CSV table of C-alpha atoms and ligand atoms in Angstrom, one decimal:
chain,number,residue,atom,x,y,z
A,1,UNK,CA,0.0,0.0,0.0
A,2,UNK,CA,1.1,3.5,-0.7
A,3,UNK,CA,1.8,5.2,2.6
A,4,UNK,CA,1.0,9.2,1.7
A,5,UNK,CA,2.4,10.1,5.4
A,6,UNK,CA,5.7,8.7,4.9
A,7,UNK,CA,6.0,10.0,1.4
A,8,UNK,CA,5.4,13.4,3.4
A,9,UNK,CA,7.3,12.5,5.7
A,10,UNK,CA,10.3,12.2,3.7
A,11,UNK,CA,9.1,15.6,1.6
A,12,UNK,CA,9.5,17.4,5.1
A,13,UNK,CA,12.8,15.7,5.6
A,14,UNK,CA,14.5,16.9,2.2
A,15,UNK,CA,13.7,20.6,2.7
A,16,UNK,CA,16.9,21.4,4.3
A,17,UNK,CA,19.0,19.5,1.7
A,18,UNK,CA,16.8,21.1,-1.0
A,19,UNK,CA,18.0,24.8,-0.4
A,20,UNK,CA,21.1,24.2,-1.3
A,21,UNK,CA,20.4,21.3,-4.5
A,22,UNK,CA,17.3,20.1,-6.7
A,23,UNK,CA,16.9,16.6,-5.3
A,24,UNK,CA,14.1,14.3,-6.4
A,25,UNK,CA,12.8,11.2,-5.5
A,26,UNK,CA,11.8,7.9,-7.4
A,27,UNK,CA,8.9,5.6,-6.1
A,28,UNK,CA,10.6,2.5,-6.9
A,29,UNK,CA,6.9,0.4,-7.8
A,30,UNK,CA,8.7,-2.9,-9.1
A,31,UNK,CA,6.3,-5.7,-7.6
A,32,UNK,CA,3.5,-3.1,-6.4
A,33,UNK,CA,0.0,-3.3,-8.6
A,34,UNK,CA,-1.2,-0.1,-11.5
A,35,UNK,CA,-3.4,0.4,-8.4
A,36,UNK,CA,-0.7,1.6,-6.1
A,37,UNK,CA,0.9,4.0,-8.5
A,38,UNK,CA,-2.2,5.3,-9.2
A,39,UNK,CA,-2.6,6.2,-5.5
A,40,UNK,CA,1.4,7.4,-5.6
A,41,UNK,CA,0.4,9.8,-8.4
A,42,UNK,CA,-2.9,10.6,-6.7
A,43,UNK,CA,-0.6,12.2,-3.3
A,44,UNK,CA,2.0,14.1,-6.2
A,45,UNK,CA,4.2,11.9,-7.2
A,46,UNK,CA,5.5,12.1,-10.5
A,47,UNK,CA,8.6,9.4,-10.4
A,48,UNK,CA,8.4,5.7,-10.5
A,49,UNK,CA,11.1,3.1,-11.0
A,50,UNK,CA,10.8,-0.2,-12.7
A,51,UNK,CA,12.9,-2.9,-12.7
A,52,UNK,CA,11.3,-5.3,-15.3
A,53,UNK,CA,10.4,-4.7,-18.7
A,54,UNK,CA,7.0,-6.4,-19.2
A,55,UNK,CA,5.8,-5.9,-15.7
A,56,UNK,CA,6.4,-2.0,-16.2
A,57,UNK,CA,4.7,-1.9,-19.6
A,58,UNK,CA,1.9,-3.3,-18.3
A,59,UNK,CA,0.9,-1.5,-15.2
A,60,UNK,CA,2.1,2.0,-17.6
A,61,UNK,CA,-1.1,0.9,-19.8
A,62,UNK,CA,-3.1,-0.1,-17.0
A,63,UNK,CA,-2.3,3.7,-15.2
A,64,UNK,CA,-2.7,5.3,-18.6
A,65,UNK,CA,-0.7,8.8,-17.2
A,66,UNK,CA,1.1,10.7,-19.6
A,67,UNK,CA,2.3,12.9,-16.9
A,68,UNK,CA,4.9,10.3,-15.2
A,69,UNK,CA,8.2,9.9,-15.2
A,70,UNK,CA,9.3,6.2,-15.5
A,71,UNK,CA,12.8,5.3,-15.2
A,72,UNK,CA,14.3,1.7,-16.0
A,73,UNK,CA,16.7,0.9,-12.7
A,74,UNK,CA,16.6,-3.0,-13.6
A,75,UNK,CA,19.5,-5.1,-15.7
A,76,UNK,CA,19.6,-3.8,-19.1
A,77,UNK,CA,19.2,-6.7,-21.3
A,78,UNK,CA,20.3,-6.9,-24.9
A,79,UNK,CA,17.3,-8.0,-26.5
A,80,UNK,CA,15.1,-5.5,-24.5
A,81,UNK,CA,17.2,-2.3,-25.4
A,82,UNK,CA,14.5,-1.6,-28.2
A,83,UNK,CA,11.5,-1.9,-25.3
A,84,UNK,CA,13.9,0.0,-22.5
A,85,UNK,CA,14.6,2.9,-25.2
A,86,UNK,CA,11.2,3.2,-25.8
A,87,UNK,CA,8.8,3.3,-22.9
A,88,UNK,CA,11.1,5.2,-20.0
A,89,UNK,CA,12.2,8.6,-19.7
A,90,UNK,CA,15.5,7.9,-17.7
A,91,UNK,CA,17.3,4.6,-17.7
A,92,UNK,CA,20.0,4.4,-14.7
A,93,UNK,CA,22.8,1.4,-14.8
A,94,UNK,CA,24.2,1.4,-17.5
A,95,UNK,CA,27.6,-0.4,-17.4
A,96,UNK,CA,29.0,-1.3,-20.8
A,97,UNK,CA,29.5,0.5,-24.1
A,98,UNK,CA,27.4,-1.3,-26.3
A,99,UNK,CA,24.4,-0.8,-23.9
A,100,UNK,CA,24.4,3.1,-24.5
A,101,UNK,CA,25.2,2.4,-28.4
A,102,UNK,CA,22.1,0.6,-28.6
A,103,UNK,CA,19.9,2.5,-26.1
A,104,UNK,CA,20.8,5.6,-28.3
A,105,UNK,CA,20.4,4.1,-31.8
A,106,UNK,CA,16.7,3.7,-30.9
A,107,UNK,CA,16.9,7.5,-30.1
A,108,UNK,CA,18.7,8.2,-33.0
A,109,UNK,CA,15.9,9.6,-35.4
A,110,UNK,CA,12.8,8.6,-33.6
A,111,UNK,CA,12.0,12.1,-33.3
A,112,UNK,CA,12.1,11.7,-29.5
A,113,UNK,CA,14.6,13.3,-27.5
A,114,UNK,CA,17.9,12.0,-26.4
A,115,UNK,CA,17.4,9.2,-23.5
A,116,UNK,CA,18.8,10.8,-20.0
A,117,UNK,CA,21.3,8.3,-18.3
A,118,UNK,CA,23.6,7.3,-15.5
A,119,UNK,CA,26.1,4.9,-15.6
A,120,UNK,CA,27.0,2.1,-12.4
A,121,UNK,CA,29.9,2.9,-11.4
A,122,UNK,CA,31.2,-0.1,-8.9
A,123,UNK,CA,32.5,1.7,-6.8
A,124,UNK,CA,33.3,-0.7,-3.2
A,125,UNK,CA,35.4,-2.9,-6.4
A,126,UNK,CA,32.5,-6.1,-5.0
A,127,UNK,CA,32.3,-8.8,-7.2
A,128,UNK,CA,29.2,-9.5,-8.4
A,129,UNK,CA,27.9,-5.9,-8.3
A,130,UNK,CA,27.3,-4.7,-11.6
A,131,UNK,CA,28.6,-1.6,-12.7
A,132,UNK,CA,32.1,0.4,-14.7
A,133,UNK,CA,35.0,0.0,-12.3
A,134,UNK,CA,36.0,3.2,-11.4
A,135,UNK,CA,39.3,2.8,-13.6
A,136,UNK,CA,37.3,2.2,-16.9
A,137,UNK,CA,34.7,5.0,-16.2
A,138,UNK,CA,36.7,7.6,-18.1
A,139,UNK,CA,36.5,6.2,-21.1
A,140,UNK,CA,33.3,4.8,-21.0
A,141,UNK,CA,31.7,8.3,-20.8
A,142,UNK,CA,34.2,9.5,-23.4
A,143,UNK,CA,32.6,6.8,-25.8
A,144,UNK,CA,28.6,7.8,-24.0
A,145,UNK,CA,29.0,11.4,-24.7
A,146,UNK,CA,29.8,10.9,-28.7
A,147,UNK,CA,26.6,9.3,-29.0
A,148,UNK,CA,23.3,11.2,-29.8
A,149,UNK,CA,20.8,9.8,-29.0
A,150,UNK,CA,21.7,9.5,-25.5
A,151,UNK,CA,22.5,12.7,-22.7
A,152,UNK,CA,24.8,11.4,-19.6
A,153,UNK,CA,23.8,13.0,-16.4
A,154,UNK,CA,25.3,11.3,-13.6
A,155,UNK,CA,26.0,8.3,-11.9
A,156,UNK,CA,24.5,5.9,-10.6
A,157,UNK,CA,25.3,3.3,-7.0
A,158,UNK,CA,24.5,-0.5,-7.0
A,159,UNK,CA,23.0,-0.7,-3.6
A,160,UNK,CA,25.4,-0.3,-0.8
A,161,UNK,CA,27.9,-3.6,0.7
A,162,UNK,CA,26.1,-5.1,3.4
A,163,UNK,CA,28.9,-5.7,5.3
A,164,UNK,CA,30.5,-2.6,7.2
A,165,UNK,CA,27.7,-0.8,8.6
A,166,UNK,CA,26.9,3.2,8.5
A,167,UNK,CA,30.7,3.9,7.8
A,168,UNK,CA,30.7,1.8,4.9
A,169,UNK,CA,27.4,2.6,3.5
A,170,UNK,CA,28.6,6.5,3.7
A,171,UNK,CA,32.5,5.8,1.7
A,172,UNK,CA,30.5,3.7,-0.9
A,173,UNK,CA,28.3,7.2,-1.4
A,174,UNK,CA,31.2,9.2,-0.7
A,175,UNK,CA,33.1,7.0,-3.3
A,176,UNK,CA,30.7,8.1,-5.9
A,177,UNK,CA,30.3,11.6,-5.8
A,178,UNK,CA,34.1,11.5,-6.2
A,179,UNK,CA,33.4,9.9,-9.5
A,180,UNK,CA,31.1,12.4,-10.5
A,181,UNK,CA,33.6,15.0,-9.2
A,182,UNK,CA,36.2,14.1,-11.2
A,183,UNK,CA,34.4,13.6,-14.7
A,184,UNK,CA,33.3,17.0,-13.8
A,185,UNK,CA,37.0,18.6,-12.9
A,186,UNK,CA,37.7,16.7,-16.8
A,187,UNK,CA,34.8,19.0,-18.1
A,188,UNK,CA,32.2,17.0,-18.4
A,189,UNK,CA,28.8,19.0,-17.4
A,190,UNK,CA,26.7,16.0,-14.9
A,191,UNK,CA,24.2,16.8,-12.5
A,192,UNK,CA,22.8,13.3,-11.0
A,193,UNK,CA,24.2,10.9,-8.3
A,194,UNK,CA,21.4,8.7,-8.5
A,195,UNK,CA,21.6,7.0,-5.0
A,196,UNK,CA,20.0,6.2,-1.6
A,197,UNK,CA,17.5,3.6,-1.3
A,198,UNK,CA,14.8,3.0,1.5
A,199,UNK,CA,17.7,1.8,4.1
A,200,UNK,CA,20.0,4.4,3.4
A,201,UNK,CA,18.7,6.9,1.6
A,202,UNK,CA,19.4,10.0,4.7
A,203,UNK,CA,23.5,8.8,4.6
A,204,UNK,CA,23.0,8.9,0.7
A,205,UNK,CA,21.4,13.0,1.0
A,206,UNK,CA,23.8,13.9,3.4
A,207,UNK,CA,26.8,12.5,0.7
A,208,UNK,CA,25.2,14.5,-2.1
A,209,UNK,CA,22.4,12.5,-3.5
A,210,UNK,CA,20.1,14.3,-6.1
A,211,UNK,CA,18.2,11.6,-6.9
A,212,UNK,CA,16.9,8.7,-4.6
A,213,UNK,CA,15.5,5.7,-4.9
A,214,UNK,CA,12.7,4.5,-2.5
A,215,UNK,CA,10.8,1.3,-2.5
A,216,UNK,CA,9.8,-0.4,0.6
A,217,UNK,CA,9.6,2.3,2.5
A,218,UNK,CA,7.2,4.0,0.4
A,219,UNK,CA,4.8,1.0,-0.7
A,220,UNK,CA,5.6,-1.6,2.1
A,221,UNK,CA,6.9,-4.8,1.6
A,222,UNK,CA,6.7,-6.5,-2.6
A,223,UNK,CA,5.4,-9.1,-4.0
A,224,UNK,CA,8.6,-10.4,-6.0
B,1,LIG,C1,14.4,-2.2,-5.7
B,1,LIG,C2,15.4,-1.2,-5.9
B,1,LIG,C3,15.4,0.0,-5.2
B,1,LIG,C4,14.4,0.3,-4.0
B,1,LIG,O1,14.8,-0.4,-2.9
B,1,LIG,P1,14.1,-0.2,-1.5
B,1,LIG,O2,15.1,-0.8,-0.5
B,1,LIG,O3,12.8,-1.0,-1.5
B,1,LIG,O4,13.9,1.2,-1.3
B,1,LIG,C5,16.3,1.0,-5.5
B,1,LIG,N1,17.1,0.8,-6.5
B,1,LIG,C6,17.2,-0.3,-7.3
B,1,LIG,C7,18.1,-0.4,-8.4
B,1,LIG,C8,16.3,-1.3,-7.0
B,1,LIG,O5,16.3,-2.4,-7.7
């Protein structure tokens, strides 16, 4: 169920962090039915995050808004590039070259403007996370920002190690925004560190988040 008081809740709680940044929040509504984003909408918000390709095109019929925002945070498989490019305004985690080429060549003359992204960047170096190691993120966004029909704006964090506790959780978001730093000491204009999830999200704000991410706390537990 959408909670409206914690969604205010965490409206209230961004104020401070807002004078000095534009930060904005995605309902992440993987698992949760058309009905619940409906009811997210309904209270003002304009955000959701999707995971899986079919299940999001779905409940996007079903809610029938053309006022949303959706934005693909799932695994960007090959032979759903085409569908991804297509139906979201924003597509976070990106993590390889040819991802971007093909998210863009969709764009590329579909009248539509370029696709917003971020690229994962992993940045605690854990195997099994997805995302650019830090050390191959230069070029990658060399190659991302050649291409048209895609704009770069930020970065994006797999979720935080589990091991470690606050400290941890805080470098890993730390680590990030000195990724985004540096691209932008190189010249590169990027305004997004997409990160901050329903655990972590005030550690995440207080490391320079712009844009979180916020499931569970939001709509309660999932169904998958
Ligand atoms: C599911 C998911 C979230 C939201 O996680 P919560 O802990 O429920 O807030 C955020 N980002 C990504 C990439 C996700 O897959």
């Amino acid at each position: 169920m959408f909670d409206v008081s914690s969604w205010q809740q965490i409206q209230a709680y961004l104020v401070p962090f807002r004078r000095h940044r534009e930060i904005r929040v995605i309902a992440v509504s993987k698992g949760q039915g058309a009905a619940q984003i409906c009811a997210a909408a309904e209270a003002g918000v304009r955000l959701f995050g999707e995971s899986y390709v079919q299940e999001a095109l779905g409940k996007q019929a079903q809610v029938g808004r053309a006022d949303l925002e959706w934005h693909f945070i799932g695994r960007i498989q090959r032979n759903k590039t085409r569908l991804i490019a297509s139906h979201f305004h924003w597509v976070h985690g990106v993590t390889e070259e040819g991802q971007a080429r093909r998210l863009s060549e969709v764009r590329t003359g579909d009248g539509r403007p370029p696709l917003p992204i971020c690229l994962q960047v992993n940045v605690s170096g854990e195997a099994g996370k997805g995302g650019v190691s830090p050390a191959q993120l230069p070029d990658l966004v060399e190659a991302v920002v050649q291409m048209p029909g895609v704009t770069l704006r930020g970065l994006t964090a797999p979720p935080a190690p589990l091991r470690g506790g606050e400290a941890a959780t805080r470098h890993h978001f730390a680590a990030l925004r000195q990724q985004l730093e540096s691209l932008r000491a190189a010249g590169h204009v990027l305004d997004t560190l997409s990160m901050g999830m329903s655990g972590d999200y005030p550690l995440a704000l207080e490391e320079g988040a712009t844009l979180l991410r916020l499931g569970t706390i939001l709509f309660g537990r999932r169904e998958n």
